[in-house]
Coordinates of C-alpha atoms and ligand atoms in Angstrom, one line a residue:
M1 CA -26.9 -25.3 17.6
A2 CA -28.6 -23.3 20.3
N3 CA -26.8 -20.0 19.6
P4 CA -24.5 -20.2 16.6
L5 CA -22.5 -17.1 17.3
Y6 CA -21.9 -17.7 21.0
D7 CA -21.2 -21.4 20.5
G8 CA -19.0 -20.9 17.4
L9 CA -16.8 -18.2 18.8
F10 CA -17.0 -18.4 22.6
G11 CA -18.6 -21.6 23.9
I12 CA -16.1 -23.8 22.1
H13 CA -13.4 -22.5 24.5
A14 CA -15.3 -22.8 27.7
E15 CA -13.0 -25.2 29.4
K16 CA -9.7 -24.0 27.9
T17 CA -7.1 -22.7 30.3
T18 CA -5.0 -21.4 27.5
A19 CA -4.2 -17.7 27.1
F20 CA -6.8 -15.5 25.3
L21 CA -5.7 -11.9 26.2
Y22 CA -2.3 -10.5 27.0
L23 CA -2.9 -7.2 28.6
P24 CA -0.4 -4.3 28.7
N25 CA -0.1 -4.6 32.5
G26 CA 1.2 -8.1 32.1
Q27 CA -2.0 -9.8 33.1
V28 CA -3.0 -12.9 31.1
I29 CA -6.6 -13.8 30.8
T30 CA -7.4 -17.3 29.8
H31 CA -10.3 -18.3 27.6
R32 CA -12.1 -19.8 30.7
D33 CA -11.6 -16.8 32.8
F34 CA -12.8 -14.5 30.0
L35 CA -16.0 -16.6 29.6
A36 CA -16.6 -16.6 33.3
K37 CA -16.4 -12.8 33.2
S38 CA -18.8 -12.6 30.3
A39 CA -21.2 -15.0 31.9
Q40 CA -21.3 -12.7 35.0
I41 CA -22.1 -9.7 32.8
A42 CA -24.8 -11.7 31.0
H43 CA -26.4 -12.3 34.5
V44 CA -26.4 -8.5 35.1
T45 CA -28.2 -7.9 31.8
A46 CA -30.8 -10.4 32.8
Q47 CA -31.2 -9.0 36.2
I48 CA -31.7 -5.5 34.7
G49 CA -34.6 -7.1 32.8
L50 CA -33.1 -7.1 29.2
K51 CA -34.7 -9.6 26.9
P52 CA -33.3 -11.3 23.7
G53 CA -33.3 -8.8 20.8
D54 CA -32.9 -5.8 23.1
R55 CA -30.2 -3.3 22.0
V56 CA -27.2 -2.5 24.3
A57 CA -25.5 0.7 23.3
V58 CA -21.8 0.7 24.4
Q59 CA -19.4 3.6 24.5
V60 CA -16.4 2.5 26.5
E61 CA -12.6 2.4 26.3
K62 CA -11.0 -0.8 25.0
S63 CA -10.5 -3.3 27.8
A64 CA -10.9 -7.0 28.5
E65 CA -14.2 -6.2 30.2
A66 CA -15.5 -4.3 27.1
L67 CA -14.8 -7.4 25.0
A68 CA -16.5 -9.6 27.6
L69 CA -19.6 -7.4 27.3
Y70 CA -19.7 -8.3 23.6
A71 CA -19.5 -12.0 24.5
A72 CA -22.2 -11.5 27.2
C73 CA -24.5 -9.9 24.6
A74 CA -24.0 -12.8 22.3
Q75 CA -24.7 -15.3 25.1
A76 CA -27.8 -13.4 26.3
G77 CA -29.2 -12.9 22.8
L78 CA -28.8 -9.2 23.0
V79 CA -27.9 -6.9 20.1
F80 CA -24.5 -5.3 20.6
L81 CA -24.2 -1.7 19.5
P82 CA -20.6 -0.5 19.9
L83 CA -20.0 3.3 19.5
N84 CA -16.8 5.2 18.7
T85 CA -15.3 6.7 21.9
A86 CA -14.8 10.0 20.1
Y87 CA -18.6 10.6 19.5
T88 CA -20.1 13.6 21.2
V89 CA -23.2 13.5 23.3
D90 CA -25.1 15.0 20.4
E91 CA -24.0 12.1 18.1
L92 CA -24.7 9.5 20.8
S93 CA -28.2 10.7 21.6
Y94 CA -29.2 10.0 18.0
F95 CA -27.8 6.5 18.0
I96 CA -29.4 5.7 21.3
E97 CA -32.7 7.1 20.4
N98 CA -32.7 5.6 16.8
S99 CA -31.8 2.1 18.0
G100 CA -34.2 2.2 20.9
A101 CA -31.4 0.9 23.1
S102 CA -32.7 -0.5 26.5
L103 CA -29.2 -0.3 28.1
I104 CA -26.4 2.2 27.8
V105 CA -23.0 1.2 29.0
C106 CA -20.6 4.1 29.2
D107 CA -17.4 5.4 30.9
G108 CA -18.0 6.8 34.3
G109 CA -16.8 10.2 33.0
S110 CA -19.8 10.5 30.6
A111 CA -22.4 9.0 33.0
D112 CA -23.8 12.4 34.0
Q113 CA -24.4 13.6 30.5
L114 CA -25.6 10.3 29.1
G115 CA -27.7 9.7 32.3
I116 CA -29.9 12.6 31.1
V117 CA -30.2 11.0 27.6
A118 CA -31.0 7.6 29.2
K119 CA -33.7 9.1 31.4
D120 CA -35.3 10.9 28.5
L121 CA -35.3 7.7 26.5
N122 CA -36.3 5.4 29.3
A123 CA -33.1 3.4 29.0
K124 CA -31.0 1.9 31.8
I125 CA -27.4 3.1 32.3
E126 CA -24.4 1.3 33.7
T127 CA -20.7 2.4 33.7
L128 CA -17.6 0.6 32.7
N129 CA -14.3 2.3 33.0
S130 CA -11.0 1.6 31.2
D131 CA -9.6 -0.1 34.3
G132 CA -12.6 -2.5 34.5
G133 CA -14.2 -0.4 37.3
G134 CA -17.8 1.0 37.3
S135 CA -21.2 -0.2 38.2
L136 CA -21.4 -3.0 35.5
M137 CA -18.5 -5.0 36.9
E138 CA -19.3 -4.2 40.5
Q139 CA -22.6 -6.1 40.0
A140 CA -21.0 -8.7 37.7
R141 CA -18.5 -9.8 40.4
E142 CA -21.4 -11.0 42.6
M143 CA -22.8 -13.2 39.9
A144 CA -22.4 -16.9 39.0
T145 CA -19.6 -17.6 36.5
S146 CA -21.8 -19.7 34.2
F147 CA -24.9 -18.6 32.3
A148 CA -27.5 -20.6 30.4
T149 CA -26.9 -19.6 26.8
V150 CA -30.0 -18.0 25.3
E151 CA -31.2 -19.9 22.2
R152 CA -30.8 -17.9 19.0
D153 CA -31.2 -18.6 15.3
G154 CA -28.4 -17.8 12.8
D155 CA -30.7 -15.2 11.2
D156 CA -31.3 -13.4 14.5
L157 CA -29.6 -10.0 14.9
A158 CA -26.3 -9.9 16.8
A159 CA -25.1 -6.4 16.3
F160 CA -25.9 -2.9 15.0
L161 CA -23.2 -0.7 13.6
Y162 CA -24.0 2.8 12.7
T163 CA -22.7 4.1 9.5
S164 CA -23.3 7.6 8.1
G165 CA -24.8 8.4 4.8
T166 CA -24.8 10.9 2.1
T167 CA -27.8 12.7 3.6
G168 CA -25.9 13.1 6.9
R169 CA -28.3 10.8 8.8
S170 CA -26.6 7.7 10.2
K171 CA -28.1 4.3 9.5
G172 CA -28.0 1.3 11.8
A173 CA -26.6 -1.7 9.8
M174 CA -28.3 -4.8 11.2
L175 CA -25.9 -7.8 11.3
T176 CA -27.1 -11.3 12.0
Q177 CA -25.3 -14.0 13.9
N178 CA -24.6 -15.8 10.6
N179 CA -23.2 -12.7 8.9
L180 CA -20.5 -12.5 11.6
L181 CA -19.9 -16.2 12.2
S182 CA -19.7 -17.2 8.5
N183 CA -17.3 -14.4 7.7
A184 CA -15.0 -15.2 10.7
Q185 CA -14.9 -18.9 9.7
T186 CA -14.1 -18.1 6.1
L187 CA -11.3 -15.8 7.1
V188 CA -9.7 -18.4 9.5
E189 CA -9.4 -20.7 6.5
E190 CA -8.3 -18.1 4.0
W191 CA -5.7 -16.6 6.3
R192 CA -4.6 -19.9 7.9
F193 CA -5.4 -18.8 11.5
T194 CA -4.8 -21.5 14.2
S195 CA -4.8 -21.7 18.0
A196 CA -1.0 -21.0 17.8
D197 CA -1.6 -17.5 16.5
V198 CA -1.0 -14.4 18.6
L199 CA -2.6 -11.3 17.1
L200 CA -1.2 -7.9 17.9
H201 CA -4.5 -6.0 18.5
A202 CA -4.1 -2.2 18.4
L203 CA -7.4 -1.4 16.6
P204 CA -10.5 0.0 18.3
I205 CA -13.2 -2.6 19.1
F206 CA -16.1 -0.5 18.0
H207 CA -15.8 -1.1 14.3
T208 CA -15.9 -4.0 12.0
H209 CA -12.1 -4.3 11.5
G210 CA -11.1 -4.6 15.2
L211 CA -14.2 -6.5 16.4
F212 CA -15.6 -8.6 13.7
V213 CA -12.4 -9.3 11.8
A214 CA -9.5 -9.2 14.2
T215 CA -11.3 -10.5 17.3
N216 CA -13.8 -12.9 15.7
V217 CA -11.1 -14.5 13.6
T218 CA -8.9 -15.0 16.6
L219 CA -11.8 -16.4 18.6
A220 CA -12.9 -18.7 15.8
A221 CA -9.4 -20.1 15.6
G222 CA -8.9 -20.3 19.3
G223 CA -5.8 -18.1 19.3
S224 CA -4.8 -15.2 21.5
M225 CA -4.4 -11.5 21.3
I226 CA -1.9 -8.9 22.7
F227 CA -4.7 -6.5 23.5
L228 CA -3.4 -2.9 23.4
P229 CA -5.7 0.0 24.3
K230 CA -4.9 1.8 21.0
F231 CA -2.2 2.1 18.3
D232 CA 0.7 3.4 20.2
L233 CA 3.9 3.1 18.2
D234 CA 6.2 2.4 21.1
Q235 CA 3.9 -0.3 22.5
V236 CA 3.4 -1.9 19.1
L237 CA 7.2 -2.0 18.4
D238 CA 7.7 -3.4 21.9
R239 CA 5.2 -6.2 21.6
L240 CA 5.7 -7.1 17.9
P241 CA 8.3 -9.8 18.5
E242 CA 5.8 -11.8 20.6
A243 CA 3.1 -11.7 17.9
T244 CA 2.5 -13.9 14.8
T245 CA -0.1 -11.7 13.1
M246 CA -1.3 -8.1 13.0
M247 CA -4.3 -6.3 11.4
G248 CA -4.3 -2.6 10.8
V249 CA -5.4 0.3 8.7
P250 CA -2.8 1.8 6.3
T251 CA -1.9 4.5 8.8
F252 CA -0.5 1.8 11.1
Y253 CA 1.9 0.6 8.4
T254 CA 3.0 4.1 7.3
R255 CA 3.7 5.0 11.0
L256 CA 5.7 1.8 11.5
L257 CA 7.7 2.5 8.3
G258 CA 8.3 6.0 9.6
D259 CA 10.3 4.6 12.6
A260 CA 13.8 3.3 12.1
R261 CA 13.2 0.8 15.0
F262 CA 10.9 -1.2 12.7
T263 CA 13.2 -3.7 11.1
K264 CA 13.2 -7.1 9.5
E265 CA 14.5 -8.6 12.8
L266 CA 11.6 -7.1 14.8
S267 CA 9.0 -8.8 12.5
A268 CA 10.9 -12.0 12.0
H269 CA 8.4 -13.9 14.2
M270 CA 5.4 -12.6 12.2
R271 CA 3.6 -14.7 9.6
L272 CA 1.0 -12.2 8.4
F273 CA 0.3 -8.5 8.2
V274 CA -3.3 -7.6 7.0
S275 CA -4.4 -4.2 5.9
G276 CA -7.8 -2.8 5.1
S277 CA -10.5 -0.2 5.8
A278 CA -8.8 2.3 3.5
P279 CA -6.6 2.1 0.4
L280 CA -3.0 1.0 0.9
L281 CA -0.7 2.9 -1.3
A282 CA 1.3 0.7 -3.7
E283 CA 4.4 2.5 -2.5
T284 CA 3.7 1.5 1.2
H285 CA 3.3 -2.1 0.0
V286 CA 6.7 -2.0 -1.8
Q287 CA 8.5 -0.2 1.1
F288 CA 7.1 -2.6 3.6
E289 CA 8.3 -5.6 1.7
H290 CA 11.7 -4.0 1.2
R291 CA 12.0 -3.3 5.0
T292 CA 10.6 -6.5 6.4
G293 CA 10.5 -9.2 3.7
H294 CA 6.7 -9.4 4.3
R295 CA 4.1 -8.6 1.7
I296 CA 1.1 -7.0 3.4
L297 CA -2.1 -8.9 2.6
E298 CA -4.8 -6.3 1.6
R299 CA -8.5 -7.1 1.8
Y300 CA -11.7 -5.2 1.3
G301 CA -14.7 -4.9 3.5
M302 CA -17.5 -2.7 4.8
T303 CA -19.6 -2.3 7.9
E304 CA -22.6 -3.7 6.0
T305 CA -20.8 -6.7 4.6
N306 CA -17.8 -7.6 6.8
M307 CA -15.1 -8.8 4.4
N308 CA -15.8 -9.3 0.7
T309 CA -12.4 -9.9 -1.0
S310 CA -8.9 -10.7 0.0
N311 CA -5.5 -11.1 -1.6
P312 CA -4.4 -14.7 -1.4
Y313 CA -2.5 -16.2 1.5
E314 CA -0.5 -18.2 -0.9
G315 CA 0.0 -16.8 -4.3
E316 CA 0.6 -13.3 -5.5
R317 CA -0.5 -10.5 -3.2
R318 CA -0.9 -7.8 -5.8
A319 CA -0.3 -4.2 -4.7
G320 CA -3.1 -1.8 -5.6
T321 CA -5.7 -4.6 -5.6
V322 CA -7.9 -6.1 -2.9
G323 CA -7.6 -9.6 -4.2
F324 CA -10.4 -12.1 -5.0
P325 CA -13.9 -12.6 -3.7
L326 CA -13.9 -14.7 -0.6
P327 CA -15.4 -18.2 -0.9
G328 CA -19.2 -17.9 -0.9
V329 CA -19.1 -14.2 -1.7
E330 CA -20.1 -13.0 -5.2
V331 CA -18.6 -9.7 -6.5
R332 CA -19.8 -8.1 -9.7
I333 CA -19.2 -4.8 -11.4
C334 CA -22.4 -3.1 -12.5
D335 CA -23.8 0.0 -14.1
A336 CA -26.3 2.2 -12.2
E337 CA -29.2 -0.2 -13.2
G338 CA -27.4 -3.2 -11.8
T339 CA -26.5 -4.7 -15.1
A340 CA -23.2 -6.5 -15.0
M341 CA -20.4 -4.9 -17.0
P342 CA -17.9 -6.7 -19.2
Q343 CA -14.7 -7.9 -17.5
G344 CA -12.1 -5.2 -17.1
E345 CA -14.5 -2.2 -17.2
I346 CA -15.0 0.2 -14.3
G347 CA -18.4 0.3 -12.6
E348 CA -20.0 0.1 -9.2
I349 CA -19.0 -2.9 -7.0
E350 CA -21.9 -5.0 -5.8
V351 CA -21.6 -8.0 -3.4
R352 CA -23.8 -10.8 -2.3
G353 CA -23.2 -13.6 0.2
P354 CA -23.8 -14.9 3.7
N355 CA -21.8 -11.9 4.9
V356 CA -24.2 -9.2 3.6
F357 CA -26.3 -7.5 6.3
R358 CA -30.0 -7.6 6.8
G359 CA -30.7 -4.0 6.1
Y360 CA -30.8 -0.6 7.9
W361 CA -32.8 -0.5 11.1
Q362 CA -36.2 1.0 10.6
M363 CA -35.2 2.5 7.2
P364 CA -36.9 0.4 4.6
E365 CA -36.4 3.0 1.9
K366 CA -32.7 3.3 2.4
T367 CA -32.4 -0.4 2.6
A368 CA -34.3 -0.8 -0.7
A369 CA -32.0 1.8 -2.3
E370 CA -28.8 -0.1 -1.5
L371 CA -29.8 -3.7 -1.1
R372 CA -31.3 -5.2 -4.3
E373 CA -34.1 -7.7 -4.2
N374 CA -31.8 -10.3 -5.6
G375 CA -29.5 -9.9 -2.6
F376 CA -26.8 -7.8 -4.1
F377 CA -25.6 -4.9 -2.0
I378 CA -24.6 -1.7 -3.8
T379 CA -21.3 -0.8 -2.1
G380 CA -20.9 2.7 -3.5
D381 CA -17.3 1.8 -4.3
L382 CA -16.1 1.9 -7.9
G383 CA -13.9 -0.8 -9.2
R384 CA -12.9 -3.3 -11.9
I385 CA -11.9 -6.9 -12.0
D386 CA -8.7 -7.4 -14.0
Q387 CA -8.0 -10.3 -16.4
D388 CA -6.6 -12.4 -13.5
G389 CA -9.7 -11.9 -11.4
Y390 CA -8.1 -9.4 -8.9
V391 CA -10.6 -6.7 -7.7
Q392 CA -9.3 -3.2 -7.9
I393 CA -11.0 -0.3 -6.1
V394 CA -10.6 2.8 -8.3
G395 CA -12.8 5.3 -6.5
R396 CA -16.1 5.9 -4.8
N397 CA -19.5 6.7 -6.0
K398 CA -20.4 8.1 -2.6
D399 CA -19.3 11.3 -1.0
L400 CA -17.1 9.8 1.6
I401 CA -13.8 10.7 3.2
I402 CA -11.7 7.9 4.9
S403 CA -9.3 9.4 7.4
G404 CA -7.0 6.9 9.3
G405 CA -9.6 4.2 8.6
Y406 CA -12.5 6.3 10.0
N407 CA -15.4 7.1 7.6
I408 CA -16.5 10.7 7.4
Y409 CA -19.5 11.8 5.5
P410 CA -19.1 15.4 4.3
K411 CA -22.8 16.1 4.5
E412 CA -22.8 15.8 8.3
I413 CA -20.1 18.5 8.6
E414 CA -21.6 20.7 5.9
L415 CA -24.9 20.8 7.8
V416 CA -23.1 22.1 10.9
L417 CA -21.0 24.7 8.9
D418 CA -24.0 25.9 7.0
D419 CA -25.7 26.6 10.3
Q420 CA -23.0 29.1 11.5
P421 CA -23.5 32.9 11.4
G422 CA -22.0 34.5 8.4
V423 CA -21.8 31.3 6.4
L424 CA -23.8 31.2 3.2
E425 CA -22.8 27.7 2.2
S426 CA -20.0 25.2 2.5
A427 CA -18.4 22.2 0.9
V428 CA -16.4 19.6 2.7
I429 CA -13.8 17.5 0.8
G430 CA -11.1 15.0 1.5
V431 CA -7.6 15.8 0.5
P432 CA -4.4 13.7 0.7
H433 CA -2.7 13.5 4.1
P434 CA 0.6 11.8 4.8
D435 CA -0.5 10.2 8.0
F436 CA -4.3 9.7 7.7
G437 CA -4.3 9.0 4.0
E438 CA -7.1 11.6 3.6
T439 CA -8.1 14.4 5.8
V440 CA -11.0 16.8 6.0
L441 CA -10.9 20.3 4.5
G442 CA -13.9 22.7 4.9
V443 CA -14.5 25.3 2.2
I444 CA -16.8 28.1 3.3
V445 CA -18.6 30.7 1.3
P446 CA -19.3 33.8 3.5
E447 CA -22.5 35.7 3.3
N448 CA -22.1 38.9 1.3
G449 CA -19.8 41.4 3.1
V450 CA -19.4 39.2 6.2
T451 CA -16.2 37.7 7.6
P452 CA -17.3 34.6 9.6
D453 CA -15.6 34.0 12.9
V454 CA -13.5 30.9 12.3
E455 CA -12.9 30.3 16.0
S456 CA -16.6 30.2 16.9
I457 CA -17.2 28.0 13.9
E458 CA -14.6 25.5 15.1
K459 CA -16.1 25.6 18.6
A460 CA -19.6 24.8 17.2
V461 CA -18.1 21.9 15.1
S462 CA -16.3 20.5 18.2
Q463 CA -19.5 20.6 20.2
S464 CA -21.5 18.5 17.8
L465 CA -19.0 16.3 16.0
A466 CA -16.3 13.8 17.0
R467 CA -12.7 15.1 16.8
F468 CA -11.8 12.9 13.8
K469 CA -14.5 14.6 11.7
H470 CA -13.3 18.1 12.3
P471 CA -12.0 20.0 9.3
R472 CA -8.2 20.2 9.8
K473 CA -8.5 23.5 8.0
L474 CA -11.2 26.0 6.9
V475 CA -10.7 28.0 3.8
M476 CA -12.9 30.8 2.4
L477 CA -14.0 31.1 -1.2
E478 CA -16.2 33.6 -2.8
E479 CA -18.3 30.9 -4.5
L480 CA -18.3 27.2 -5.0
P481 CA -17.6 25.7 -8.5
R482 CA -20.8 24.3 -9.9
N483 CA -21.8 22.4 -13.0
T484 CA -24.6 23.4 -15.3
M485 CA -27.1 21.5 -13.1
G486 CA -26.0 23.6 -10.1
K487 CA -24.2 20.7 -8.4
V488 CA -21.1 21.6 -6.5
Q489 CA -18.0 20.2 -8.4
K490 CA -16.0 18.8 -5.5
N491 CA -13.5 17.3 -7.9
I492 CA -12.4 20.8 -8.8
L493 CA -12.0 21.7 -5.2
R494 CA -10.1 18.5 -4.5
E495 CA -7.8 19.3 -7.3
Q496 CA -7.3 22.9 -6.1
Y497 CA -6.4 21.9 -2.6
Q498 CA -4.8 18.5 -3.1
G499 CA -1.3 19.6 -2.0
M500 CA -2.5 21.4 1.1
F501 CA -1.2 18.8 3.6
T502 CA 1.4 17.0 1.5
S503 CA 3.6 19.7 -0.1
Ligands
LIG1 C1 -7.6 10.2 15.8 N1 -7.7 11.5 15.3 C2 -8.0 11.4 14.1 C3 -8.1 10.1 13.7 N2 -7.8 9.3 14.8 N3 -8.3 12.4 13.2 C4 -8.6 12.0 11.9 N4 -8.7 10.7 11.5 C5 -8.4 9.7 12.4 N5 -8.5 8.5 12.0 C6 -7.5 12.7 16.1 C7 -7.1 12.6 17.5 O1 -8.3 12.8 18.2 C8 -6.1 13.7 17.7 O2 -6.7 14.9 17.8 C9 -5.4 13.7 16.4 O3 -6.3 13.2 15.5 C10 -4.1 12.9 16.3 O4 -4.1 11.9 17.3 P1 -3.2 10.7 17.2 O5 -2.7 10.3 18.5 O6 -2.2 10.8 16.1 O7 -4.4 9.7 16.7 P2 -4.3 8.2 17.1 O8 -4.9 8.1 18.4 O9 -3.0 7.7 16.9 O10 -5.3 7.6 16.0 C11 -4.9 7.4 14.7 C12 -5.3 6.0 14.3 C13 -6.7 5.7 14.8 C14 -5.1 5.8 12.9 C15 -4.4 5.0 15.1 O11 -7.6 6.7 14.2 C16 -7.2 4.4 14.5 O12 -6.9 3.4 15.3 N6 -7.9 4.2 13.3 C17 -8.5 2.9 13.0 C18 -9.9 3.1 12.6 C19 -10.6 1.7 12.3 O13 -10.5 0.8 13.1 N7 -11.2 1.6 11.2 C20 -11.9 0.4 10.8 C21 -13.4 0.8 10.4 S1 -14.2 -0.7 9.8 P3 -6.0 16.2 18.3 O14 -7.1 17.0 19.0 O15 -4.9 15.8 19.3 O16 -5.4 16.9 17.1 C22 -14.1 -0.6 8.1 C23 -14.5 -1.9 7.4 C24 -13.2 -2.5 6.9 O17 -13.7 0.3 7.6 O18 -13.0 -2.8 5.8 O19 -12.4 -2.7 7.8
LIG2 P1 -17.0 1.3 6.6 O1 -18.3 1.9 6.1 O2 -16.4 2.0 7.7 O3 -17.2 -0.1 6.8 O4 -16.0 1.5 5.4 C1 -16.1 0.8 4.2 C2 -15.4 1.4 3.1 O5 -14.0 1.4 3.3 C3 -15.6 0.7 1.8 O6 -16.8 1.0 1.2 C4 -14.4 1.2 1.0 O7 -14.7 2.5 0.4 C5 -13.3 1.4 2.1 N1 -12.4 0.3 2.1 C6 -12.3 -0.8 2.9 N2 -11.3 -1.6 2.7 C7 -10.6 -1.0 1.6 C8 -9.4 -1.3 0.9 N3 -8.7 -2.3 1.2 N4 -9.1 -0.4 -0.1 C9 -9.8 0.7 -0.4 N5 -10.9 1.0 0.3 C10 -11.3 0.2 1.3

């Protein structure tokens, strides 16, 4: 194949006049029209002078055009780098500089600020607005509707996704064409996707779940998507009867259950609800089945690996577990040295397979620390495999908070808090939250005799960090609990504040 990812997900539908995207305004985009649009965008990238392997940093609202830009990058052999729309200019500057992006595509509203970043870094900039307007599509509309697909190898890079780390510095996870394609094809089989499926798509398309799972699986199966801009409860309830499948983070399901309009009748046409990106509480699982008759299928994945395990389509979907390793994926439970532990014991989850990424962009040391020479990736998740082979995630060996499916690394927030006047030190922890699963709490130790100004601290945080990372509350403590080695005992803080948002 000339370009496995493009051919396998997009090219196969080139002549199909069947529906691909159902938009909220009633517009239906066929596979053929979608690919014509993406070919036009591919021409724009070529005209700008981008070459295969160049990075395209994208921070735009969810739209058919934004998705077509992903397809265009695949066809033109470019590396697609989607970025959370909540990121501040500070955060974006780092990603753009670190990746060496040649092109930035952003909303018209951020063009001025990002234009300065682009100029500094010698990158081109184009705009794409949520309604499809902006300079990218203005140029695209003048272009031919077919584009000669650029030849690529399965091991060539297809995407970078930035993921934070315990040191607070984000790392660009390099994903190859084969990483993405193999995982999508496996999931089509495992979850029985066909061209008859209509997926209710309410996830963002700048992360693995919404882009490489929901979208790629639908594409690989030749199905269609009801493409909503975001998770809006009313819209989801309204469109659910037309769908056959839905994928979401646990917050989607708890919000649905919190609404009396969500009934068995409303989901009668559905064949599958998938949950992932954060732990699904066993009680949500039970409540959901009770209300709808459907058992949510929980699976486990990561930015670096796409999907690793899944509960079975047929057979018992066991609450509190993430099911079995996917075909071709090896999962083992190890000690810190990488020695496999006996069945049933708790250790660190390691995974190996065609889904596992190539490494972190220009960070060989970080890559070596997490990706073993034998190909196993150290996930940082703690788990066990039960006697029936189900994988259970019991905790994390990494200082990470997952809020509504978004990963938040405390270090990044602590660095900002520690920098504020009157703050001696800080600790950021995750505490249970009824809507987001976990939320961020900042614990601040003031300098002797000083009362820090909370309002100005919050202002500083909001200038540098995306909204979803902001502590929902800041509390003051005289000192942080530490062990004999001087390490902050976050477990004690978590215990102390665990009821802050739930009771
Ligand atoms: C939005 N806010 C969040 C937030 N999302 N704060 C904390 N955590 C989040 N996840 C902010 C908003 O900016 C807003 O700020 C306030 O919280 C409440 O807004 P909302 O309207 O209730 O938020 P909403 O837009 O509904 O978003 C919630 C959400 C969304 C859960 C629908 O976050 C979402 O779609 N999450 C999915 C994330 C995802 O795709 N993860 C997959 C990662 S891939 P204010 O100022 O109004 O208070 C991965 C691998 C794998 O993990 O295995 O899949
Ligand atoms: P990300 O880096 O955003 O890809 O997030 C990956 C992390 O999300 C994993 O390392 C897990 O900690 C967590 N995760 C994903 N799916 C699940 C799940 N089903 N249950 C519990 N945690 C999950």
